[in-house]
Tab-separated table of C-alpha atoms in Angstrom:
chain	number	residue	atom	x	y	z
A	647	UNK	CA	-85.825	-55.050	15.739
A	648	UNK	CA	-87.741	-57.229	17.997
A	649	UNK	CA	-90.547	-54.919	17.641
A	650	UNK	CA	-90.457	-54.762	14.597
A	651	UNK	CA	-90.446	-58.894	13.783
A	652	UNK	CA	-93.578	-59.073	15.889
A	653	UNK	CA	-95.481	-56.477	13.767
A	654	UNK	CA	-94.622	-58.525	10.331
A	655	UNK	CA	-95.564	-61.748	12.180
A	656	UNK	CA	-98.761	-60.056	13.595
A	657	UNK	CA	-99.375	-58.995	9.673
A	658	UNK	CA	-98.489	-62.424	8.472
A	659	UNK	CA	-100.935	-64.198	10.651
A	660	UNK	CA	-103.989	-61.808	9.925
A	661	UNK	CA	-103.263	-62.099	6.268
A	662	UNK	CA	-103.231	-66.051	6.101
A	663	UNK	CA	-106.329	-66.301	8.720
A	664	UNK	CA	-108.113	-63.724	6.409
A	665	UNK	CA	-107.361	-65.962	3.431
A	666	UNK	CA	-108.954	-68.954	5.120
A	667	UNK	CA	-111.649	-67.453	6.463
A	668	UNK	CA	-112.951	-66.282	2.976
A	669	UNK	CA	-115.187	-69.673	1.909
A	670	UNK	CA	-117.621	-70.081	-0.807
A	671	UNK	CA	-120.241	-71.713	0.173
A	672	UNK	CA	-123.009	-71.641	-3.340
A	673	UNK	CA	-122.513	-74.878	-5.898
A	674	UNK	CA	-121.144	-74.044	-9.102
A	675	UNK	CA	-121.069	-75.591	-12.739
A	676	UNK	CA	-118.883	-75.368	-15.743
A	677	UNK	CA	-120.457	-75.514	-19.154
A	678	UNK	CA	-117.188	-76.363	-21.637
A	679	UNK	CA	-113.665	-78.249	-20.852
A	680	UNK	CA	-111.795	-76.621	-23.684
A	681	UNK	CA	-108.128	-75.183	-23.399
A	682	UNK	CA	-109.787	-71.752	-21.770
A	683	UNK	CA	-111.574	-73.667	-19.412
A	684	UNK	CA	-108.328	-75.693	-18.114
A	685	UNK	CA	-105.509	-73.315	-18.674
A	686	UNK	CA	-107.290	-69.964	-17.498
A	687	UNK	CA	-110.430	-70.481	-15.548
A	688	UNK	CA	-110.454	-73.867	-13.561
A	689	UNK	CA	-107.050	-72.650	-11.774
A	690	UNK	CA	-108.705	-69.639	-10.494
A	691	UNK	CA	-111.611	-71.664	-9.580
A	692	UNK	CA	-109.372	-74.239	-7.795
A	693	UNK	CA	-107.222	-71.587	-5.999
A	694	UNK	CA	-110.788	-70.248	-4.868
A	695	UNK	CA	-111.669	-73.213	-4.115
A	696	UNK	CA	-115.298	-72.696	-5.466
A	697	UNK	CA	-117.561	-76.023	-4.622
A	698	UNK	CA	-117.623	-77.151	-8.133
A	699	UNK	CA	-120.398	-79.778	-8.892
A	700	UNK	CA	-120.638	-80.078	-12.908
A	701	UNK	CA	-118.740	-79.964	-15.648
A	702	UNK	CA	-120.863	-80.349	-18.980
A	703	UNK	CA	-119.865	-81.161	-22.017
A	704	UNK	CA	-120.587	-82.453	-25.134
A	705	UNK	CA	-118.210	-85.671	-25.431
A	706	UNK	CA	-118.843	-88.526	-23.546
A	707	UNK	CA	-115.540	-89.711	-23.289
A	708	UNK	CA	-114.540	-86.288	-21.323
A	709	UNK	CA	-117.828	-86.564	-19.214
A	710	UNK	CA	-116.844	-89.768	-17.694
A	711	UNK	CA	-112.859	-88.651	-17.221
A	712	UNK	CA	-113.837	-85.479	-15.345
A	713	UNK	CA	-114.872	-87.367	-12.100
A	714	UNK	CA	-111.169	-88.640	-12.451
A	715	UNK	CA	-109.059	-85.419	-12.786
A	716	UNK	CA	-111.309	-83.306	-10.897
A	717	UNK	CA	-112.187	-84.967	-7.271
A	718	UNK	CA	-116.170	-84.563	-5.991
A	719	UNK	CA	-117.187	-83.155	-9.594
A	720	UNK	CA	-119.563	-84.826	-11.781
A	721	UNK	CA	-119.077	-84.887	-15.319
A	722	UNK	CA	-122.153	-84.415	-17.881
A	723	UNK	CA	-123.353	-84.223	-21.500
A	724	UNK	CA	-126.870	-83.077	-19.755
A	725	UNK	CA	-126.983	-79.070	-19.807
A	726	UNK	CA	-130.831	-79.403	-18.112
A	727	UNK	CA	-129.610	-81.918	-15.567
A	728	UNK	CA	-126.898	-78.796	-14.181
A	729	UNK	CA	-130.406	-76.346	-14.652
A	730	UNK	CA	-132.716	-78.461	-13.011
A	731	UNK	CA	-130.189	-79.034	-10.009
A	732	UNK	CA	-131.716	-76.453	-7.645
A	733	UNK	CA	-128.436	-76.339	-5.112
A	734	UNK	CA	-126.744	-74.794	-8.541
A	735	UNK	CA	-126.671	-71.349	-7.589
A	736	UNK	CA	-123.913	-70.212	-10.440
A	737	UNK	CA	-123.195	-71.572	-14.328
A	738	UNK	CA	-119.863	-70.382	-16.240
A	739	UNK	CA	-120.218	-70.784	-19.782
A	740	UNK	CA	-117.335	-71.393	-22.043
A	741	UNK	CA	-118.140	-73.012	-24.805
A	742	UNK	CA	-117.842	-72.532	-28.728
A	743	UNK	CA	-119.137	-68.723	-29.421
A	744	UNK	CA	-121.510	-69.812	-31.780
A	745	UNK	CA	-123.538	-71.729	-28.655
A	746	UNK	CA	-123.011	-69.048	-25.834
A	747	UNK	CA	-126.312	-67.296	-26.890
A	748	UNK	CA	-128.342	-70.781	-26.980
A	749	UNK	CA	-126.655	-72.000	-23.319
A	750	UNK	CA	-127.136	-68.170	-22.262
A	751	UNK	CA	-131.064	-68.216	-22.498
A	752	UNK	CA	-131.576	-71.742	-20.824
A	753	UNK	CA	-129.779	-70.670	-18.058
A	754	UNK	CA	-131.217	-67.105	-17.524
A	755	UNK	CA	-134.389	-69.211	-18.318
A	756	UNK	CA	-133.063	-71.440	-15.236
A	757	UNK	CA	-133.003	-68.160	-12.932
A	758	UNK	CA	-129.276	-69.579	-11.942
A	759	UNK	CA	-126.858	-66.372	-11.673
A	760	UNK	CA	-124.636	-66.820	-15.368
A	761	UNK	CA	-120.862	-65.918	-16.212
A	762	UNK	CA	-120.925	-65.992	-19.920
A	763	UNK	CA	-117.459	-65.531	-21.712
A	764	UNK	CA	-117.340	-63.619	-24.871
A	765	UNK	CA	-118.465	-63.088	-26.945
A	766	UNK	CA	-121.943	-63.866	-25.124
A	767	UNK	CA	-124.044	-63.740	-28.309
A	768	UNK	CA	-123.745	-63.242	-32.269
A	769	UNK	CA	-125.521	-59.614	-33.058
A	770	UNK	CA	-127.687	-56.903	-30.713
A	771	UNK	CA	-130.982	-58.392	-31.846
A	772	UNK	CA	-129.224	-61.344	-29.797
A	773	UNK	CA	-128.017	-59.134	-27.750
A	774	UNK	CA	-131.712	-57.402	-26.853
A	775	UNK	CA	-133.358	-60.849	-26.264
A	776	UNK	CA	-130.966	-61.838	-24.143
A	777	UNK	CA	-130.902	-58.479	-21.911
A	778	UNK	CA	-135.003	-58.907	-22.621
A	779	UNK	CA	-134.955	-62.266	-20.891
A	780	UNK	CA	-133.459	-61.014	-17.766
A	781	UNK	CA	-136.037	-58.942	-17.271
A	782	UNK	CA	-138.923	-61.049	-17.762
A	783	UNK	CA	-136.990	-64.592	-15.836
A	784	UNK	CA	-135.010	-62.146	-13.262
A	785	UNK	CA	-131.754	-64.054	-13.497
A	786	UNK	CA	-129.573	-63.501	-10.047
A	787	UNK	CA	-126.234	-61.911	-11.552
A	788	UNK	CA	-124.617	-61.455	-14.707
A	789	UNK	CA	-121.228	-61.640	-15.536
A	790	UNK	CA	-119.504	-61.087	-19.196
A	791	UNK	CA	-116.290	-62.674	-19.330
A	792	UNK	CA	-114.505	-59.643	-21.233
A	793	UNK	CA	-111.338	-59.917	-18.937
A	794	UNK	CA	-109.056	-56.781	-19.985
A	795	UNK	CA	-112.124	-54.796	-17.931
A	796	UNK	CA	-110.873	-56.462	-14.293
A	797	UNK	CA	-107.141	-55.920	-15.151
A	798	UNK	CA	-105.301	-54.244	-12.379
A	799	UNK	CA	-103.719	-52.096	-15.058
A	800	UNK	CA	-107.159	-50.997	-16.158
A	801	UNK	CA	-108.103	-50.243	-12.745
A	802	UNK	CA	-105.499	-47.576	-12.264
A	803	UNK	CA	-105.703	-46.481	-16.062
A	804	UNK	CA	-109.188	-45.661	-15.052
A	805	UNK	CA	-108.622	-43.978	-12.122
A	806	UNK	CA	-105.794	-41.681	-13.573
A	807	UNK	CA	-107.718	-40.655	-16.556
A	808	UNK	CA	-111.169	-39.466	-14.779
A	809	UNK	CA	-108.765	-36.361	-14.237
A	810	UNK	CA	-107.348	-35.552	-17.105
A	811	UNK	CA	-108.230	-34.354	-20.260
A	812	UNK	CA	-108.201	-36.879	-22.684
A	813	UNK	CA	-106.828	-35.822	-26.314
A	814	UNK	CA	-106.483	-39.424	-28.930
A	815	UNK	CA	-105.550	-42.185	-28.761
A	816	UNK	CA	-103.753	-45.077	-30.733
A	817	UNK	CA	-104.309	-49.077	-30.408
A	818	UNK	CA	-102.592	-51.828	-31.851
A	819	UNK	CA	-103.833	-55.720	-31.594
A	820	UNK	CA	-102.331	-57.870	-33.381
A	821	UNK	CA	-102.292	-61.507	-33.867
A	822	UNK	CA	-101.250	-64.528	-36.659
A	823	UNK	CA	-104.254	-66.224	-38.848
A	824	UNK	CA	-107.653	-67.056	-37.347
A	825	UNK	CA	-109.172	-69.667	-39.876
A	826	UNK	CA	-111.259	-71.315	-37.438
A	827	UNK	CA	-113.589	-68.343	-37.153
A	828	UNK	CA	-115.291	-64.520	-37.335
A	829	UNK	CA	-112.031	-62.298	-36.090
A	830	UNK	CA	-114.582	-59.302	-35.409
A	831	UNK	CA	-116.700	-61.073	-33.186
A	832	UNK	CA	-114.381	-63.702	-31.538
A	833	UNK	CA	-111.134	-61.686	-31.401
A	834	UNK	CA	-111.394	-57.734	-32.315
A	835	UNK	CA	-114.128	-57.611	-29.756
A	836	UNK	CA	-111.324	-57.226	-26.992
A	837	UNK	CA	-109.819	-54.248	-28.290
A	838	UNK	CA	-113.374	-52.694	-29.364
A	839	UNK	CA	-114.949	-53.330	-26.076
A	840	UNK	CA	-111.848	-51.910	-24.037
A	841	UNK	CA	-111.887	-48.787	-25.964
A	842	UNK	CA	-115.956	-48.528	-25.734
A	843	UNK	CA	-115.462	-49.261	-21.752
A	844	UNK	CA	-112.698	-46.521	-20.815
A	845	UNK	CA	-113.989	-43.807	-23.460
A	846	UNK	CA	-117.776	-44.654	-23.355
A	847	UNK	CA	-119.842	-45.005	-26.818
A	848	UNK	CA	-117.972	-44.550	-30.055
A	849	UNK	CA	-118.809	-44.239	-34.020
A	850	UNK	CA	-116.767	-45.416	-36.850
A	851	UNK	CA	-115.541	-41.800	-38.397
A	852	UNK	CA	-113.070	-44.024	-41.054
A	853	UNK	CA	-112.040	-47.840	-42.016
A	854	UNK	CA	-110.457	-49.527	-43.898
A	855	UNK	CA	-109.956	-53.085	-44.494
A	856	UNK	CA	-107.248	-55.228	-45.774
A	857	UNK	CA	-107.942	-59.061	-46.730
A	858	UNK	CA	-104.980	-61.063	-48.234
A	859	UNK	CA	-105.291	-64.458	-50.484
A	860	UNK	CA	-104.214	-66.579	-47.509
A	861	UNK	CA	-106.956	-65.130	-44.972
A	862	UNK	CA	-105.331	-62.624	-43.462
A	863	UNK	CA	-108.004	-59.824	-42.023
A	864	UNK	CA	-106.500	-56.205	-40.851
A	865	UNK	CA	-108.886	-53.362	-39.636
A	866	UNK	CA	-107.623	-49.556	-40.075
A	867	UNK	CA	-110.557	-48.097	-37.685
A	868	UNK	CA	-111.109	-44.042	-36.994
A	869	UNK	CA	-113.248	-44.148	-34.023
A	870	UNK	CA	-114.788	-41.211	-32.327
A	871	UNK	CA	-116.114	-40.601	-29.168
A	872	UNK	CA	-117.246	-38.242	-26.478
A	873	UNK	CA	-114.430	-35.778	-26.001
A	874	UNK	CA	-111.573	-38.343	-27.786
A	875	UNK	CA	-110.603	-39.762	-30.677
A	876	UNK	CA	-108.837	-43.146	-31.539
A	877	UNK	CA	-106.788	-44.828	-34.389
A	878	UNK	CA	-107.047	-48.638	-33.856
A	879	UNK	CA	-105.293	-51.190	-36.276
A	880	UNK	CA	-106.699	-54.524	-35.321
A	881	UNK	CA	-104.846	-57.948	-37.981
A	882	UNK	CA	-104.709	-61.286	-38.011
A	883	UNK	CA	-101.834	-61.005	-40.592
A	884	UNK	CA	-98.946	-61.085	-37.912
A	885	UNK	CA	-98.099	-63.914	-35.399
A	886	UNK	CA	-99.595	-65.694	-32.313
A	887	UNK	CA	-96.229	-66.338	-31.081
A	888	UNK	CA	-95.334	-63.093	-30.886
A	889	UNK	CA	-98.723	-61.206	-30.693
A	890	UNK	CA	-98.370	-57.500	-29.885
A	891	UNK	CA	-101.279	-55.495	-27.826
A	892	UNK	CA	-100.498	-51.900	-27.153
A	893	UNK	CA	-102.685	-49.031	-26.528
A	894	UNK	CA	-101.504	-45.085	-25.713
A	895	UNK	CA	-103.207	-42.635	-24.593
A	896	UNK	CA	-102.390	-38.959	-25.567
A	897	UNK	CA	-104.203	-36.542	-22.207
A	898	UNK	CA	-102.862	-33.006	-21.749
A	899	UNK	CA	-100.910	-34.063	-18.575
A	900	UNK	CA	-98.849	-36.777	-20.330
A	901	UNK	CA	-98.943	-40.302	-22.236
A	902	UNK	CA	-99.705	-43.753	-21.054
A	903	UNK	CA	-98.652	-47.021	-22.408
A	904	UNK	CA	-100.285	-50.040	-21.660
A	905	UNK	CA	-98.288	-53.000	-22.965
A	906	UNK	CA	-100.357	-56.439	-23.423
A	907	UNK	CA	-102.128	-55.604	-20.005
A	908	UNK	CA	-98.621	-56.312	-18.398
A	909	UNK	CA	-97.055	-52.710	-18.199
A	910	UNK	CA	-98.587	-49.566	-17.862
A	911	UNK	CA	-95.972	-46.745	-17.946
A	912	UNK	CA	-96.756	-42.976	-17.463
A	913	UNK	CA	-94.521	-40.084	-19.261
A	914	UNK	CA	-95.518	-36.786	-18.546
A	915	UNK	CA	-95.921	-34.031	-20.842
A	916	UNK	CA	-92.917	-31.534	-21.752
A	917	UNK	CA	-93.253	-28.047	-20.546
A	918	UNK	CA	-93.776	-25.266	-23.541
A	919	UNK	CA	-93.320	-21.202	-23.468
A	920	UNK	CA	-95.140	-19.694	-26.168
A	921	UNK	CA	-95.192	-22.672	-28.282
A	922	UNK	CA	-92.113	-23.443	-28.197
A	923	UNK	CA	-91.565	-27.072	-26.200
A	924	UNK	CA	-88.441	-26.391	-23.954
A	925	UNK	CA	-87.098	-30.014	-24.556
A	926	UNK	CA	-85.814	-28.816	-27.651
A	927	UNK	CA	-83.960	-25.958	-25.401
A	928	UNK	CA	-83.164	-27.945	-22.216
A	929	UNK	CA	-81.518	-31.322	-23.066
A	930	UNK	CA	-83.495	-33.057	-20.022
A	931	UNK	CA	-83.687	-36.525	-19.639
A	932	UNK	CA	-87.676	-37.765	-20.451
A	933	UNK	CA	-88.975	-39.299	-17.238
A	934	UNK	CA	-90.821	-42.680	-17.388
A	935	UNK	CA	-93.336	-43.634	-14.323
A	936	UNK	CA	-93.881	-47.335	-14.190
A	937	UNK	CA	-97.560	-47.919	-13.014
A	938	UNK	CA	-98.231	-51.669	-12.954
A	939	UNK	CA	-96.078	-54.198	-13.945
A	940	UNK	CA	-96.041	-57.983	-13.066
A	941	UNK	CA	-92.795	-58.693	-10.660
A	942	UNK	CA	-91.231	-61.654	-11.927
A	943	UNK	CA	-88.974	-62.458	-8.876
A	944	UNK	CA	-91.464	-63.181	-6.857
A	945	UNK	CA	-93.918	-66.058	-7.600
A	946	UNK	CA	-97.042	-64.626	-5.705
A	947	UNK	CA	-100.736	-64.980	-7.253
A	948	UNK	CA	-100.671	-61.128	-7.921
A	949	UNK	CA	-97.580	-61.328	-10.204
A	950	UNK	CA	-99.761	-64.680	-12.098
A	951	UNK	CA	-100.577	-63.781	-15.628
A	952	UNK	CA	-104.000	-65.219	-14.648
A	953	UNK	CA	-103.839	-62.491	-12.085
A	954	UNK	CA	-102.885	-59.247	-14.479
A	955	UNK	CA	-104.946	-60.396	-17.583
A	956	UNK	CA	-108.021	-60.152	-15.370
A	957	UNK	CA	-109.262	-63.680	-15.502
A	958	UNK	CA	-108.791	-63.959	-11.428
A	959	UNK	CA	-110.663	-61.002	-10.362
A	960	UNK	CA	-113.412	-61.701	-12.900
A	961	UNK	CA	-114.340	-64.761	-11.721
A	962	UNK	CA	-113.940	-63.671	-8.241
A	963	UNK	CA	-116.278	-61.257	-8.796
A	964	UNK	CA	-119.006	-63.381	-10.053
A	965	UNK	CA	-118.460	-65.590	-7.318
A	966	UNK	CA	-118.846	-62.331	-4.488
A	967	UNK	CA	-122.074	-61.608	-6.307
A	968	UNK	CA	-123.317	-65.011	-6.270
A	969	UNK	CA	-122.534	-65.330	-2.245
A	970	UNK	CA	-124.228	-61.877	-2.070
A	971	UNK	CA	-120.327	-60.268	-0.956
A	972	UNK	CA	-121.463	-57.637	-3.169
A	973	UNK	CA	-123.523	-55.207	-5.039
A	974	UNK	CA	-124.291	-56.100	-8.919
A	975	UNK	CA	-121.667	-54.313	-10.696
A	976	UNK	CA	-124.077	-52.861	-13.817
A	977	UNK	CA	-120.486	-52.184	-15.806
A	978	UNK	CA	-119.812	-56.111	-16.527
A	979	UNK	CA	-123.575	-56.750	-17.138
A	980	UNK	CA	-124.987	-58.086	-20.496
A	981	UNK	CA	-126.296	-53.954	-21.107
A	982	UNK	CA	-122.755	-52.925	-20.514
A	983	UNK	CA	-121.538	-54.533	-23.825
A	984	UNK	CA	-124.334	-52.780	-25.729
A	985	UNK	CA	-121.931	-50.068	-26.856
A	986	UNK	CA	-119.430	-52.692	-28.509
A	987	UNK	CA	-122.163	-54.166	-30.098
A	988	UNK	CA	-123.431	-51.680	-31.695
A	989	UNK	CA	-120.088	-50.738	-32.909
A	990	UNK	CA	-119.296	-54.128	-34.296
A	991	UNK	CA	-122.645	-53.419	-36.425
A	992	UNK	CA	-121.305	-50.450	-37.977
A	993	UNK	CA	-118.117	-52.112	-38.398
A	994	UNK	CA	-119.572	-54.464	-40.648
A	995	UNK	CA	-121.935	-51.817	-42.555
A	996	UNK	CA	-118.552	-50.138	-43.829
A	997	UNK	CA	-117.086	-53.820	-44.503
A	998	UNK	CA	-119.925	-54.403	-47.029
A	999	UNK	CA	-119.395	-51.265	-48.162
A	1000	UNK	CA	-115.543	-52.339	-49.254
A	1001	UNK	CA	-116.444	-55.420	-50.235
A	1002	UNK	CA	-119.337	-54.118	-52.822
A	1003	UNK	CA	-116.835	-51.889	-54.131
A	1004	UNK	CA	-114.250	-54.061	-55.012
A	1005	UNK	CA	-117.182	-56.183	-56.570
């Protein structure tokens, strides 16, 4: 047993030295204090402990209160005074969508490296002159801030399914009213560009859509891609208390569930002889395989929230890139959303469509 305790201890030791020894050492700035910025991506930032220099804003009165709650960090209305600051090596922008594409092109412009959260632009003409402007201005790294792609869940999803053939699939997201915006572009966009990242390009085979006197926006989507095909129902006519996200995945060696990027269960598929499934036959019980879920006993920063909806690792691995820890990852670049965007863009072609009809 004595052995044993000095092994742990040895472990223990290693694993808090390795901690320490992992320092940022690049300046950083913030563009945006809204509730995103404090209650998902400052925490990770802290817990990093990324050497934050700016936060910009637009209001005054939170410029000059952001020396106060955050210590050593200077608080700005001045977006060129963070681009002309040549120790700036990194900007995250997280602002109001409708301004990511204008902050987006001054700071590519700036040659800083850029996390941009989504959505990072409006449309793919947007979307080219953006990509466009990396080439000509050779911005360092590029980061979209589409979080569901750095989920641990999605991590093993991916993984299992490069093995197995892949037969539909069926996603649900849905949320309460969004008045204060474009649900395609500021919402749907998760669901579109997580089904567009694990199943590659996809066209819009049927939709539907379903607008109610109060607002209320619901999606019926037929989406086809490369060897799969998908039924999505994406609404704003439910609730944000109790918003549901769940996406399952029919492959010929089983099911998966992923539940709000918290649960990802495996069933595998029943055995049948000659047709005939043998469940029917043989009253076995069906076997579940739990392959992620957040442990709620024990309050480490892998069982954080921030943690399994992907917000940690995704700014951790704009900050690795930044401190040159690691290779560009091409599949969270600005090109790597083309695919979504394109999508949306057909999207709306067949929303037209409805809505000339019913004109």
């Amino acid at each position: 047993m004595e052995y044993i305790g000095k092994i742990i201890n040895r472990y223990k030791r290693f694993r808090s030295i390795r901690g320490l020894e992992k320092i940022y050492n690049q300046q950083y700035a913030l563009v945006g204090i809204g509730n995103h910025c404090v209650g998902n991506l400052l925490p990770v930032m802290q817990y990093l402990q990324l050497p934050l220099k700016y936060i910009c804003c637009t209001s005054e009165r939170k410029a000059a209160l952001i020396p106060q709650k955050y210590k050593g960090v200077k608080g700005t209305t001045c977006l060129q005074e963070v681009l002309d600051d040549e120790s700036v090596k990194g900007v995250f922008v997280a602002t109001n969508p409708h301004s990511h594409f204008t902050i987006a092109r001054e700071v590519i412009k700036s040659g800083k490296s850029l996390f941009i959260e989504k959505p990072p632009c409006e449309n793919e003409k947007e979307l080219k002159d953006l990509t466009d402007m990396v080439k000509l201005y050779g911005s360092q790294h590029i980061v979209v801030g589409l979080q569901r792609r750095f989920a641990p869940a999605t991590q093993i999803l991916q993984k299992r399914l490069k093995g197995e053939g892949k037969r539909h699939y069926h996603y649900r997201y849905l949320t309460g009213l969004y008045p204060e915006g474009d649900a395609l572009l500021d919402l749907f966009i998760h669901p579109l560009d997580y089904v567009t990242f694990l199943f590659g390009k996809a066209r819009v085979k049927a939709a539907e859509e379903i607008r109610s006197k109060d607002g209320t926006q619901t999606l019926f989507l037929m989406l086809e891609h490369q060897g799969i095909t998908g039924m999505l129902e994406l609404s704003t006519d439910y609730s944000w208390q109790d918003a549901q996200e769940q996406l399952s995945i029919s492959t010929d060696k089983g099911q998966y569930v992923l539940d709000r990027m918290e649960r990802l269960d495996f069933s595998p598929r029943h055995s049948a002889i000659w047709g005939i499934p043998l469940e029917k036959v043989f009253q076995n019980n069906a076997t579940v395989v739990s392959l992620y879920g957040r442990n709620g006993f024990v309050p480490t920063v892998g069982n954080n929230q921030i943690v399994s909806q992907g917000f940690f690792s995704e700014i951790q691995a704009f900050a690795d890139m930044v401190e040159n820890r690691c290779e560009d990852n091409h599949a969270f670049c600005l090109e790597s959303v083309k695919h979504v965007y394109s999508l949306m863009a057909e999207i709306k072609k067949y929303m037209n469509i409805i809505d000339d009809h019913i004109l």
